[in-house]
Amino acid sequence: MSEKKSKFHCPVEATLSQIGGKYKMIILCHLIHDGTLRYNEIQKHIPQATAKMLVQQLKELESDGLINRKVYPVVPPKTEYSITERGKSLTEVIDSIRDWGRNYMSGTFE
Amino acid sequence: MSEKKSKFHCPVEATLSQIGGKYKMIILCHLIHDGTLRYNEIQKHIPQATAKMLVQQLKELESDGLINRKVYPVVPPKTEYSITERGKSLTEVIDSIRDWGRNYMSGTFE
DNA sequence: CGGGATCCAAAACGATACTG
DNA sequence: CAGTATCGTTTTGGATCCCG
């Protein structure tokens, strides 16, 4: 087989297909640097995201193997999210984006 | 004044506000590594983008100071795009994204 | 050749209400 | 607490035709 002619014209597209979602890089950034977080902790970090969006993005990240989701069978519910090894491989990407953003926000480029 | 309470909750968002558009990172990648390109050369590099989308993204990149647009007053028209110094500051970001994508495409993570 | 203008479809996103 | 379901809006993207 292997007639799969590669879905992507450019490697950049391949990366974006995994982390191009609106909140995905932000989620990864927090999970990489803060470690394991509960659902509502993530929500506090990203207050502009609605629950629907957050859950959706978390699910996609999980099914792409970038984050882990662990549900504790207790009441009230408790769910923890953490970065996977595969997710950690994005550390350089996320950090460079974060660093550029810091410079941008501090006015270095304006 | 300075009552601008910072539009971004996270530096990652700041970066995405500049290069988060669908084709922006791909455009920047080509302009960074290939140098100056004519409009139709960019289009050949990104065949899945329609003219409308491409022009839109190029305009936004230009008004954000990340790329230059030079129009030659000749017939037929000729327009060249190139990276600005500010745009070059994104080289690390773009390269890390491209590098991760290369690994992803070559199956390292699958 | 390098667009602009218009119209339209689809996807992304958000507000609200509800649930185990 | 950690979601799900539904609906409506907004944004994104594309097809087509037009222009200097």
Tab-separated table of C-alpha atoms (C1' of nucleotides) in Angstrom:
chain	number	residue	atom	x	y	z
A	1	MET	CA	0.000	0.000	0.000
A	2	SER	CA	1.533	3.195	1.260
A	3	GLU	CA	-0.199	5.154	-1.454
A	4	LYS	CA	-0.829	7.736	1.263
A	5	LYS	CA	0.548	10.762	-0.515
A	6	SER	CA	0.997	12.671	2.752
A	7	LYS	CA	-1.866	14.892	3.811
A	8	PHE	CA	0.427	17.833	4.312
A	9	HIS	CA	2.177	20.051	1.821
A	10	CYS	CA	4.460	21.443	4.493
A	11	PRO	CA	5.678	20.184	7.882
A	12	VAL	CA	4.217	23.288	9.499
A	13	GLU	CA	0.759	22.035	8.551
A	14	ALA	CA	1.434	18.704	10.217
A	15	THR	CA	2.213	20.401	13.506
A	16	LEU	CA	-0.806	22.656	13.260
A	17	SER	CA	-3.045	19.671	12.635
A	18	GLN	CA	-2.127	18.520	16.125
A	19	ILE	CA	-1.938	21.749	18.094
A	20	GLY	CA	-3.634	24.299	15.860
A	21	GLY	CA	-6.844	24.432	17.852
A	22	LYS	CA	-7.720	27.691	19.513
A	23	TYR	CA	-6.745	26.721	23.055
A	24	LYS	CA	-4.535	23.714	22.498
A	25	MET	CA	-1.188	25.435	22.756
A	26	ILE	CA	-2.313	27.284	25.861
A	27	ILE	CA	-3.457	24.058	27.496
A	28	LEU	CA	-0.200	22.341	26.612
A	29	CYS	CA	1.774	25.275	27.924
A	30	HIS	CA	0.148	25.004	31.320
A	31	LEU	CA	0.355	21.218	31.511
A	32	ILE	CA	3.998	21.273	30.502
A	33	HIS	CA	5.015	23.893	33.028
A	34	ASP	CA	2.562	23.415	35.878
A	35	GLY	CA	2.373	19.621	35.793
A	36	THR	CA	-0.854	17.756	36.491
A	37	LEU	CA	-3.926	19.949	36.688
A	38	ARG	CA	-7.566	19.362	37.493
A	39	TYR	CA	-10.189	20.361	35.014
A	40	ASN	CA	-11.284	23.453	36.891
A	41	GLU	CA	-7.706	24.560	37.373
A	42	ILE	CA	-7.254	24.562	33.614
A	43	GLN	CA	-10.447	26.520	33.281
A	44	LYS	CA	-9.157	29.127	35.715
A	45	HIS	CA	-6.021	29.475	33.623
A	46	ILE	CA	-8.078	29.999	30.476
A	47	PRO	CA	-11.167	31.890	31.650
A	48	GLN	CA	-12.110	33.037	28.169
A	49	ALA	CA	-12.706	29.470	27.048
A	50	THR	CA	-16.148	28.022	27.634
A	51	ALA	CA	-16.532	24.568	29.144
A	52	LYS	CA	-17.636	23.233	25.804
A	53	MET	CA	-14.548	24.459	24.012
A	54	LEU	CA	-12.215	23.372	26.751
A	55	VAL	CA	-13.610	19.856	26.894
A	56	GLN	CA	-13.499	19.585	23.136
A	57	GLN	CA	-9.908	20.661	22.897
A	58	LEU	CA	-8.907	18.428	25.810
A	59	LYS	CA	-10.554	15.450	24.139
A	60	GLU	CA	-8.747	16.066	20.891
A	61	LEU	CA	-5.431	16.454	22.655
A	62	GLU	CA	-6.109	13.216	24.493
A	63	SER	CA	-7.042	11.254	21.388
A	64	ASP	CA	-3.914	12.569	19.688
A	65	GLY	CA	-1.899	11.198	22.586
A	66	LEU	CA	-0.574	14.552	23.733
A	67	ILE	CA	-2.211	14.577	27.157
A	68	ASN	CA	-3.525	12.057	29.679
A	69	ARG	CA	-6.894	12.173	31.323
A	70	LYS	CA	-7.429	10.424	34.627
A	71	VAL	CA	-10.872	10.267	36.188
A	72	TYR	CA	-11.197	9.484	39.877
A	73	PRO	CA	-14.432	7.663	40.734
A	74	VAL	CA	-15.334	9.893	43.635
A	75	VAL	CA	-18.030	12.399	44.453
A	76	PRO	CA	-17.738	15.157	43.700
A	77	PRO	CA	-15.994	14.140	40.460
A	78	LYS	CA	-12.306	14.716	40.018
A	79	THR	CA	-10.436	14.637	36.739
A	80	GLU	CA	-6.781	15.263	36.280
A	81	TYR	CA	-4.969	16.129	33.104
A	82	SER	CA	-1.266	15.718	32.491
A	83	ILE	CA	1.180	15.871	29.623
A	84	THR	CA	2.319	12.674	27.906
A	85	GLU	CA	5.807	11.926	26.647
A	86	ARG	CA	4.605	12.709	23.176
A	87	GLY	CA	3.207	15.981	24.476
A	88	LYS	CA	6.529	16.787	26.079
A	89	SER	CA	8.150	16.580	22.664
A	90	LEU	CA	6.346	19.833	21.940
A	91	THR	CA	8.091	21.673	24.737
A	92	GLU	CA	10.483	23.512	22.427
A	93	VAL	CA	7.645	24.540	20.158
A	94	ILE	CA	5.477	25.788	22.998
A	95	ASP	CA	8.319	27.550	24.757
A	96	SER	CA	9.453	29.412	21.665
A	97	ILE	CA	5.899	30.586	21.089
A	98	ARG	CA	5.569	31.634	24.705
A	99	ASP	CA	8.905	33.448	24.678
A	100	TRP	CA	8.070	35.386	21.548
A	101	GLY	CA	4.739	36.326	23.076
A	102	ARG	CA	6.456	37.616	26.190
A	103	ASN	CA	8.671	39.878	24.138
A	104	TYR	CA	5.694	41.007	22.112
A	105	MET	CA	3.715	41.837	25.225
A	106	SER	CA	6.580	43.698	26.828
A	107	GLY	CA	6.752	45.966	23.815
A	108	THR	CA	10.100	44.892	22.471
A	109	PHE	CA	8.741	44.710	18.963
A	110	GLU	CA	6.385	47.690	19.020
B	1	MET	CA	-3.523	56.458	29.672
B	2	SER	CA	-2.266	52.918	29.636
B	3	GLU	CA	-5.493	51.528	30.964
B	4	LYS	CA	-4.951	48.745	28.459
B	5	LYS	CA	-5.184	45.793	30.784
B	6	SER	CA	-3.360	43.501	28.350
B	7	LYS	CA	-5.564	41.660	25.903
B	8	PHE	CA	-3.861	38.367	26.592
B	9	HIS	CA	-4.055	36.048	29.546
B	10	CYS	CA	-1.017	34.112	28.364
B	11	PRO	CA	1.981	34.953	26.156
B	12	VAL	CA	1.047	32.088	23.873
B	13	GLU	CA	-2.124	33.960	22.966
B	14	ALA	CA	-0.134	37.033	22.041
B	15	THR	CA	1.920	35.073	19.546
B	16	LEU	CA	-1.136	33.399	18.107
B	17	SER	CA	-2.811	36.756	17.637
B	18	GLN	CA	-0.051	37.553	15.166
B	19	ILE	CA	0.559	34.246	13.418
B	20	GLY	CA	-2.462	32.143	14.336
B	21	GLY	CA	-4.160	32.493	10.945
B	22	LYS	CA	-4.628	29.381	8.880
B	23	TYR	CA	-1.811	29.977	6.419
B	24	LYS	CA	0.288	32.571	8.220
B	25	MET	CA	2.923	30.266	9.632
B	26	ILE	CA	3.255	28.506	6.303
B	27	ILE	CA	3.703	31.798	4.484
B	28	LEU	CA	6.274	32.955	7.008
B	29	CYS	CA	8.104	29.653	6.754
B	30	HIS	CA	8.533	30.064	3.020
B	31	LEU	CA	9.466	33.735	3.162
B	32	ILE	CA	12.003	33.082	5.901
B	33	HIS	CA	13.691	30.217	4.118
B	34	ASP	CA	13.193	30.993	0.450
B	35	GLY	CA	13.641	34.748	0.638
B	36	THR	CA	11.621	37.119	-1.522
B	37	LEU	CA	8.761	35.505	-3.409
B	38	ARG	CA	6.242	36.686	-5.937
B	39	TYR	CA	2.593	36.299	-5.230
B	40	ASN	CA	2.105	33.359	-7.576
B	41	GLU	CA	5.151	31.611	-6.189
B	42	ILE	CA	3.597	31.699	-2.752
B	43	GLN	CA	0.407	30.356	-4.220
B	44	LYS	CA	2.300	27.453	-5.767
B	45	HIS	CA	3.771	26.662	-2.382
B	46	ILE	CA	0.332	26.642	-0.781
B	47	PRO	CA	-1.963	25.275	-3.489
B	48	GLN	CA	-4.781	24.476	-1.082
B	49	ALA	CA	-5.247	28.153	-0.234
B	50	THR	CA	-7.540	30.160	-2.471
B	51	ALA	CA	-6.436	33.547	-3.764
B	52	LYS	CA	-8.851	35.227	-1.435
B	53	MET	CA	-7.470	33.544	1.640
B	54	LEU	CA	-3.901	34.068	0.607
B	55	VAL	CA	-4.378	37.768	-0.025
B	56	GLN	CA	-6.195	38.154	3.254
B	57	GLN	CA	-3.490	36.478	5.266
B	58	LEU	CA	-0.758	38.366	3.424
B	59	LYS	CA	-2.494	41.652	4.170
B	60	GLU	CA	-2.745	40.881	7.832
B	61	LEU	CA	0.879	39.838	8.013
B	62	GLU	CA	1.820	43.055	6.273
B	63	SER	CA	-0.231	45.287	8.535
B	64	ASP	CA	1.312	43.535	11.530
B	65	GLY	CA	4.733	44.384	10.151
B	66	LEU	CA	5.850	40.805	9.691
B	67	ILE	CA	6.246	40.918	5.921
B	68	ASN	CA	6.897	43.516	3.226
B	69	ARG	CA	4.876	43.934	0.077
B	70	LYS	CA	6.468	45.581	-2.916
B	71	VAL	CA	4.428	46.305	-6.011
B	72	TYR	CA	6.210	46.961	-9.284
B	73	PRO	CA	4.291	49.336	-11.560
B	74	VAL	CA	4.641	47.195	-14.654
B	75	VAL	CA	2.339	45.242	-16.907
B	76	PRO	CA	1.632	42.523	-16.245
B	77	PRO	CA	1.654	43.328	-12.515
B	78	LYS	CA	4.373	42.044	-10.274
B	79	THR	CA	4.260	41.898	-6.510
B	80	GLU	CA	6.974	40.626	-4.269
B	81	TYR	CA	6.714	39.622	-0.670
B	82	SER	CA	9.574	39.375	1.782
B	83	ILE	CA	10.125	38.929	5.477
B	84	THR	CA	10.749	41.959	7.690
B	85	GLU	CA	13.155	42.138	10.599
B	86	ARG	CA	10.227	41.731	12.909
B	87	GLY	CA	9.155	38.709	10.909
B	88	LYS	CA	12.630	37.255	11.203
B	89	SER	CA	12.278	37.341	14.958
B	90	LEU	CA	9.807	34.493	14.494
B	91	THR	CA	12.401	32.243	12.896
B	92	GLU	CA	12.883	30.136	16.013
B	93	VAL	CA	9.167	29.730	16.454
B	94	ILE	CA	8.582	28.738	12.836
B	95	ASP	CA	11.564	26.422	12.717
B	96	SER	CA	10.609	24.548	15.850
B	97	ILE	CA	7.121	24.048	14.457
B	98	ARG	CA	8.522	22.892	11.136
B	99	ASP	CA	10.994	20.541	12.792
B	100	TRP	CA	8.346	18.918	14.957
B	101	GLY	CA	6.182	18.501	11.882
B	102	ARG	CA	8.988	16.786	10.037
B	103	ASN	CA	9.397	14.267	12.815
B	104	TYR	CA	5.681	13.771	12.968
B	105	MET	CA	5.479	13.157	9.232
B	106	SER	CA	8.390	10.759	9.245
B	107	GLY	CA	6.586	8.635	11.795
B	108	THR	CA	8.876	9.204	14.737
B	109	PHE	CA	5.914	9.747	17.026
B	110	GLU	CA	3.512	7.268	15.515
C	1	DC	C1'	-0.633	38.972	-13.031
C	2	DG	C1'	-2.371	40.115	-8.771
C	3	DG	C1'	-5.688	40.941	-6.942
C	4	DG	C1'	-11.110	42.908	-5.429
C	5	DA	C1'	-16.177	42.032	-4.741
C	6	DT	C1'	-19.923	39.218	-3.913
C	7	DC	C1'	-22.343	35.386	-2.362
C	8	DC	C1'	-22.675	31.234	0.031
C	9	DA	C1'	-21.427	26.843	2.765
C	10	DA	C1'	-19.233	24.944	6.538
C	11	DA	C1'	-16.758	24.965	10.568
C	12	DA	C1'	-15.573	27.095	14.756
C	13	DC	C1'	-17.114	29.210	18.618
C	14	DG	C1'	-20.164	30.781	22.478
C	15	DA	C1'	-24.404	31.230	25.781
C	16	DT	C1'	-27.395	28.852	28.163
C	17	DA	C1'	-29.516	25.103	30.363
C	18	DC	C1'	-29.068	20.707	32.207
C	19	DT	C1'	-26.911	16.238	34.466
C	20	DG	C1'	-24.557	12.171	37.028
D	1	DC	C1'	-17.134	18.978	39.893
D	2	DA	C1'	-16.841	17.925	35.359
D	3	DG	C1'	-18.870	17.722	32.112
D	4	DT	C1'	-23.218	17.136	27.962
D	5	DA	C1'	-26.869	18.966	24.821
D	6	DT	C1'	-28.903	22.306	22.140
D	7	DC	C1'	-29.105	26.290	19.723
D	8	DG	C1'	-27.528	30.522	17.689
D	9	DT	C1'	-23.787	33.487	16.202
D	10	DT	C1'	-19.416	34.433	14.298
D	11	DT	C1'	-15.581	33.333	11.773
D	12	DT	C1'	-13.490	30.962	8.177
D	13	DG	C1'	-13.132	29.293	3.782
D	14	DG	C1'	-14.345	28.639	-1.028
D	15	DA	C1'	-16.585	29.512	-5.891
D	16	DT	C1'	-17.269	32.622	-9.093
D	17	DC	C1'	-16.955	36.731	-11.620
D	18	DC	C1'	-14.692	41.074	-12.323
D	19	DC	C1'	-10.880	44.584	-12.938
D	20	DG	C1'	-6.457	47.573	-13.999
